Amino acid sequence: KATETMAKKTELAHILPLKYFCTETMFKNMHQIDYHLENVSEELKRELLKDAMNINLRELGFLDEANLLPFLHMFEQSKEIDFSGISEWMTLSMCANICETIGPSIYRLLSKMTNVDNTGLQLLVENLPNLVEIDFSGSYISDSGLSIIGDIDQLTTLKLANCPLVTNEGVIGLIRNLPMLEVLDLYGLDLSSPEVLESIAGLEHITDLDLSWNCFEVDSFFQLSVLKTLERLALSGSIIDDQGLHLILQV
C-alpha cells in the first residue's frame, strides 16, 4: 500500500529514496536516486538504477573499494557523479578506473578529495570526454592539478571554493585556458593578484562569479567592468570602501 501511494505521488519524481520499494514498481522519469535499499533483489536494483541520471554517493557508508565498481555498473544513463561522500578512502586513480566504464556519459563531476594525485587526475580527465562541470570545492588539488583541468577547454562550470593548495599563479594559468567558463567559484582562496581579475576579465561567457573571502585590492575590481554577460557577483568578506563600491557598480 505504501508503494502504491508513493507511485501516485511520484510519476515525475526527481528524488526518491529506494527504501520505499518492495515490489516491481518502475519509475521511468526518475532523475536522481538516493541509494538506500532494504530487501530489494539485485535484479530489481539494476532495473531501478539504470535510468537514474545522477549518482549521489554522499551518504553511502556501506560502500568500500571492493563493491563500489559493481555498484556503479548498474548506472547506464548517468550524467552526474558525486564522489564527495566517500572521499576518505577514494583516490582519483580509483575514480578514473570507474569512469573508464561509465565516463562517456558523465558531464558533471563532484569530488572533495583529500588525496588528489596528478596521475589519477590526468586519467580521470581522459576518461570523461564530455565533462563540462567540475566541483572540487574543499579538495586538496594543487596548481599542477589545475593545469591538467586546464586541458578541458569545453568546461563551462568550475568550483574551487576552499581549496587550500590553490595559489594566484595556478588560477591565472587555469582561467586563461578555459575560455568557455560561465560559472566560476573561487570562494575562500586568499587570492590577491590583480592578474587573477585580469584573466577573469577575458571570460566572454561568464555569468556567475564568486570571489568571496579573497584579498583583492579594491581598485583592481575595475577590470571586471568589461564583463557584459555577468549576472551574479559575490564578494562576501571583501574589504570595500565607497570608492571600491563605485568601481564594482560599474561591473
mmCIF file of N, CA, C and O in Angstrom, residues 136-188:
data_model
loop_
_atom_site.group_PDB
_atom_site.id
_atom_site.type_symbol
_atom_site.label_atom_id
_atom_site.label_comp_id
_atom_site.label_asym_id
_atom_site.label_seq_id
_atom_site.Cartn_x
_atom_site.Cartn_y
_atom_site.Cartn_z
ATOM 1 N N PHE A 136 35.349 20.799 -7.344
ATOM 2 C CA PHE A 136 36.390 20.254 -6.479
ATOM 3 C C PHE A 136 36.483 21.045 -5.177
ATOM 4 O O PHE A 136 37.511 21.035 -4.508
ATOM 5 N N SER A 137 35.422 21.738 -4.817
ATOM 6 C CA SER A 137 35.425 22.555 -3.600
ATOM 7 C C SER A 137 35.824 21.721 -2.389
ATOM 8 O O SER A 137 35.351 20.603 -2.203
ATOM 9 N N GLY A 138 36.715 22.295 -1.568
ATOM 10 C CA GLY A 138 37.135 21.614 -0.362
ATOM 11 C C GLY A 138 38.161 20.528 -0.569
ATOM 12 O O GLY A 138 38.519 19.816 0.382
ATOM 13 N N SER A 139 38.663 20.371 -1.770
ATOM 14 C CA SER A 139 39.646 19.321 -2.043
ATOM 15 C C SER A 139 41.069 19.871 -1.931
ATOM 16 O O SER A 139 41.292 21.075 -1.828
ATOM 17 N N TYR A 140 42.034 18.963 -1.982
ATOM 18 C CA TYR A 140 43.441 19.343 -1.878
ATOM 19 C C TYR A 140 44.109 19.311 -3.247
ATOM 20 O O TYR A 140 45.225 18.834 -3.388
ATOM 21 N N ILE A 141 43.417 19.846 -4.230
ATOM 22 C CA ILE A 141 44.007 19.954 -5.556
ATOM 23 C C ILE A 141 45.051 21.061 -5.529
ATOM 24 O O ILE A 141 44.907 22.069 -4.836
ATOM 25 N N SER A 142 46.140 20.875 -6.274
ATOM 26 C CA SER A 142 47.246 21.835 -6.297
ATOM 27 C C SER A 142 47.274 22.574 -7.629
ATOM 28 O O SER A 142 46.487 22.284 -8.540
ATOM 29 N N ASP A 143 48.202 23.519 -7.753
ATOM 30 C CA ASP A 143 48.336 24.256 -9.011
ATOM 31 C C ASP A 143 48.661 23.334 -10.180
ATOM 32 O O ASP A 143 48.190 23.538 -11.300
ATOM 33 N N SER A 144 49.476 22.314 -9.935
ATOM 34 C CA SER A 144 49.808 21.375 -11.009
ATOM 35 C C SER A 144 48.569 20.599 -11.439
ATOM 36 O O SER A 144 48.410 20.260 -12.617
ATOM 37 N N GLY A 145 47.687 20.324 -10.499
ATOM 38 C CA GLY A 145 46.423 19.684 -10.847
ATOM 39 C C GLY A 145 45.532 20.596 -11.662
ATOM 40 O O GLY A 145 44.835 20.153 -12.586
ATOM 41 N N LEU A 146 45.547 21.889 -11.342
ATOM 42 C CA LEU A 146 44.758 22.850 -12.114
ATOM 43 C C LEU A 146 45.210 22.892 -13.568
ATOM 44 O O LEU A 146 44.391 23.089 -14.469
ATOM 45 N N SER A 147 46.499 22.717 -13.799
ATOM 46 C CA SER A 147 46.994 22.739 -15.182
ATOM 47 C C SER A 147 46.421 21.583 -15.990
ATOM 48 O O SER A 147 46.238 21.694 -17.212
ATOM 49 N N ILE A 148 46.131 20.466 -15.320
ATOM 50 C CA ILE A 148 45.510 19.327 -16.003
ATOM 51 C C ILE A 148 44.059 19.649 -16.342
ATOM 52 O O ILE A 148 43.582 19.373 -17.439
ATOM 53 N N ILE A 149 43.356 20.252 -15.389
ATOM 54 C CA ILE A 149 41.971 20.663 -15.639
ATOM 55 C C ILE A 149 41.922 21.673 -16.789
ATOM 56 O O ILE A 149 40.962 21.721 -17.555
ATOM 57 N N GLY A 150 42.971 22.462 -16.925
ATOM 58 C CA GLY A 150 43.027 23.450 -17.992
ATOM 59 C C GLY A 150 42.983 22.863 -19.387
ATOM 60 O O GLY A 150 42.758 23.586 -20.360
ATOM 61 N N ASP A 151 43.190 21.552 -19.501
ATOM 62 C CA ASP A 151 43.122 20.897 -20.810
ATOM 63 C C ASP A 151 41.679 20.617 -21.236
ATOM 64 O O ASP A 151 41.438 20.231 -22.376
ATOM 65 N N ILE A 152 40.715 20.809 -20.315
ATOM 66 C CA ILE A 152 39.301 20.555 -20.647
ATOM 67 C C ILE A 152 38.712 21.856 -21.187
ATOM 68 O O ILE A 152 37.990 22.577 -20.486
ATOM 69 N N ASP A 153 39.014 22.174 -22.411
ATOM 70 C CA ASP A 153 38.666 23.501 -22.928
ATOM 71 C C ASP A 153 37.169 23.716 -23.099
ATOM 72 O O ASP A 153 36.718 24.854 -23.276
ATOM 73 N N GLN A 154 36.364 22.641 -23.018
ATOM 74 C CA GLN A 154 34.918 22.800 -23.135
ATOM 75 C C GLN A 154 34.248 23.061 -21.792
ATOM 76 O O GLN A 154 33.024 23.230 -21.718
ATOM 77 N N LEU A 155 35.038 23.153 -20.711
ATOM 78 C CA LEU A 155 34.491 23.314 -19.368
ATOM 79 C C LEU A 155 33.703 24.625 -19.245
ATOM 80 O O LEU A 155 34.184 25.683 -19.617
ATOM 81 N N THR A 156 32.481 24.543 -18.695
ATOM 82 C CA THR A 156 31.653 25.727 -18.514
ATOM 83 C C THR A 156 31.446 26.093 -17.043
ATOM 84 O O THR A 156 31.124 27.239 -16.745
ATOM 85 N N THR A 157 31.611 25.131 -16.137
ATOM 86 C CA THR A 157 31.429 25.385 -14.704
ATOM 87 C C THR A 157 32.607 24.821 -13.932
ATOM 88 O O THR A 157 32.955 23.646 -14.083
ATOM 89 N N LEU A 158 33.218 25.665 -13.091
ATOM 90 C CA LEU A 158 34.353 25.238 -12.272
ATOM 91 C C LEU A 158 34.222 25.825 -10.872
ATOM 92 O O LEU A 158 34.125 27.040 -10.712
ATOM 93 N N LYS A 159 34.216 24.953 -9.869
ATOM 94 C CA LYS A 159 34.093 25.389 -8.483
ATOM 95 C C LYS A 159 35.280 24.874 -7.691
ATOM 96 O O LYS A 159 35.503 23.673 -7.589
ATOM 97 N N LEU A 160 36.039 25.829 -7.126
ATOM 98 C CA LEU A 160 37.263 25.508 -6.386
ATOM 99 C C LEU A 160 37.240 26.147 -4.996
ATOM 100 O O LEU A 160 38.292 26.430 -4.431
ATOM 101 N N ALA A 161 36.073 26.340 -4.436
ATOM 102 C CA ALA A 161 35.962 27.006 -3.141
ATOM 103 C C ALA A 161 36.719 26.258 -2.060
ATOM 104 O O ALA A 161 36.700 25.027 -1.988
ATOM 105 N N ASN A 162 37.437 27.027 -1.228
ATOM 106 C CA ASN A 162 38.123 26.472 -0.048
ATOM 107 C C ASN A 162 39.092 25.352 -0.387
ATOM 108 O O ASN A 162 39.154 24.331 0.296
ATOM 109 N N CYS A 163 39.858 25.542 -1.448
ATOM 110 C CA CYS A 163 40.938 24.600 -1.800
ATOM 111 C C CYS A 163 42.256 25.216 -1.319
ATOM 112 O O CYS A 163 42.789 26.134 -1.961
ATOM 113 N N PRO A 164 42.821 24.742 -0.207
ATOM 114 C CA PRO A 164 43.936 25.444 0.447
ATOM 115 C C PRO A 164 45.254 25.453 -0.320
ATOM 116 O O PRO A 164 46.128 26.260 -0.012
ATOM 117 N N LEU A 165 45.416 24.573 -1.304
ATOM 118 C CA LEU A 165 46.693 24.498 -2.017
ATOM 119 C C LEU A 165 46.706 25.317 -3.310
ATOM 120 O O LEU A 165 47.738 25.411 -3.973
ATOM 121 N N VAL A 166 45.591 25.926 -3.639
ATOM 122 C CA VAL A 166 45.492 26.711 -4.877
ATOM 123 C C VAL A 166 46.071 28.107 -4.649
ATOM 124 O O VAL A 166 45.785 28.757 -3.642
ATOM 125 N N THR A 167 46.876 28.598 -5.599
ATOM 126 C CA THR A 167 47.509 29.914 -5.475
ATOM 127 C C THR A 167 47.094 30.823 -6.631
ATOM 128 O O THR A 167 46.436 30.399 -7.590
ATOM 129 N N ASN A 168 47.512 32.091 -6.531
ATOM 130 C CA ASN A 168 47.245 33.060 -7.593
ATOM 131 C C ASN A 168 47.743 32.555 -8.945
ATOM 132 O O ASN A 168 47.021 32.621 -9.948
ATOM 133 N N GLU A 169 48.964 32.059 -8.984
ATOM 134 C CA GLU A 169 49.573 31.633 -10.244
ATOM 135 C C GLU A 169 48.795 30.486 -10.884
ATOM 136 O O GLU A 169 48.587 30.460 -12.108
ATOM 137 N N GLY A 170 48.365 29.545 -10.060
ATOM 138 C CA GLY A 170 47.612 28.416 -10.589
ATOM 139 C C GLY A 170 46.292 28.836 -11.188
ATOM 140 O O GLY A 170 45.887 28.356 -12.259
ATOM 141 N N VAL A 171 45.608 29.748 -10.527
ATOM 142 C CA VAL A 171 44.312 30.221 -11.013
ATOM 143 C C VAL A 171 44.473 31.017 -12.301
ATOM 144 O O VAL A 171 43.684 30.868 -13.246
ATOM 145 N N ILE A 172 45.487 31.858 -12.357
ATOM 146 C CA ILE A 172 45.715 32.677 -13.555
ATOM 147 C C ILE A 172 45.922 31.790 -14.783
ATOM 148 O O ILE A 172 45.295 31.980 -15.826
ATOM 149 N N GLY A 173 46.822 30.815 -14.653
ATOM 150 C CA GLY A 173 47.088 29.919 -15.779
ATOM 151 C C GLY A 173 45.871 29.108 -16.177
ATOM 152 O O GLY A 173 45.627 28.862 -17.363
ATOM 153 N N LEU A 174 45.093 28.680 -15.175
ATOM 154 C CA LEU A 174 43.910 27.863 -15.445
ATOM 155 C C LEU A 174 42.860 28.639 -16.224
ATOM 156 O O LEU A 174 42.346 28.171 -17.247
ATOM 157 N N ILE A 175 42.517 29.832 -15.749
ATOM 158 C CA ILE A 175 41.438 30.600 -16.358
ATOM 159 C C ILE A 175 41.757 30.952 -17.803
ATOM 160 O O ILE A 175 40.878 30.934 -18.672
ATOM 161 N N ARG A 176 42.998 31.239 -18.082
ATOM 162 C CA ARG A 176 43.377 31.611 -19.448
ATOM 163 C C ARG A 176 43.215 30.450 -20.425
ATOM 164 O O ARG A 176 43.170 30.672 -21.645
ATOM 165 N N ASN A 177 43.131 29.228 -19.905
ATOM 166 C CA ASN A 177 42.961 28.056 -20.765
ATOM 167 C C ASN A 177 41.508 27.594 -20.865
ATOM 168 O O ASN A 177 41.226 26.605 -21.544
ATOM 169 N N LEU A 178 40.596 28.295 -20.171
ATOM 170 C CA LEU A 178 39.190 27.857 -20.147
ATOM 171 C C LEU A 178 38.274 28.993 -20.625
ATOM 172 O O LEU A 178 37.535 29.587 -19.840
ATOM 173 N N PRO A 179 38.286 29.291 -21.895
ATOM 174 C CA PRO A 179 37.547 30.449 -22.412
ATOM 175 C C PRO A 179 36.025 30.295 -22.377
ATOM 176 O O PRO A 179 35.311 31.295 -22.513
ATOM 177 N N MET A 180 35.522 29.071 -22.187
ATOM 178 C CA MET A 180 34.078 28.843 -22.228
ATOM 179 C C MET A 180 33.415 28.914 -20.862
ATOM 180 O O MET A 180 32.199 28.688 -20.748
ATOM 181 N N LEU A 181 34.164 29.248 -19.815
ATOM 182 C CA LEU A 181 33.602 29.256 -18.468
ATOM 183 C C LEU A 181 32.411 30.211 -18.342
ATOM 184 O O LEU A 181 32.475 31.360 -18.762
ATOM 185 N N GLU A 182 31.346 29.705 -17.728
ATOM 186 C CA GLU A 182 30.161 30.503 -17.428
ATOM 187 C C GLU A 182 29.972 30.683 -15.926
ATOM 188 O O GLU A 182 29.435 31.690 -15.481
ATOM 189 N N VAL A 183 30.410 29.697 -15.141
ATOM 190 C CA VAL A 183 30.307 29.741 -13.683
ATOM 191 C C VAL A 183 31.691 29.473 -13.107
ATOM 192 O O VAL A 183 32.320 28.459 -13.419
ATOM 193 N N LEU A 184 32.163 30.393 -12.238
ATOM 194 C CA LEU A 184 33.477 30.255 -11.625
ATOM 195 C C LEU A 184 33.375 30.597 -10.146
ATOM 196 O O LEU A 184 32.974 31.697 -9.776
ATOM 197 N N ASP A 185 33.740 29.642 -9.299
ATOM 198 C CA ASP A 185 33.665 29.820 -7.843
ATOM 199 C C ASP A 185 35.077 29.719 -7.264
ATOM 200 O O ASP A 185 35.684 28.651 -7.261
ATOM 201 N N LEU A 186 35.586 30.864 -6.780
ATOM 202 C CA LEU A 186 36.920 30.941 -6.178
ATOM 203 C C LEU A 186 36.824 31.370 -4.715
ATOM 204 O O LEU A 186 37.727 32.013 -4.182
ATOM 205 N N TYR A 187 35.763 30.994 -4.066
ATOM 206 C CA TYR A 187 35.488 31.366 -2.670
ATOM 207 C C TYR A 187 36.607 30.891 -1.739
ATOM 208 O O TYR A 187 37.041 29.742 -1.779
ATOM 209 N N GLY A 188 37.092 31.810 -0.894
ATOM 210 C CA GLY A 188 37.979 31.443 0.198
ATOM 211 C C GLY A 188 39.363 30.964 -0.183
ATOM 212 O O GLY A 188 39.953 30.152 0.535
#
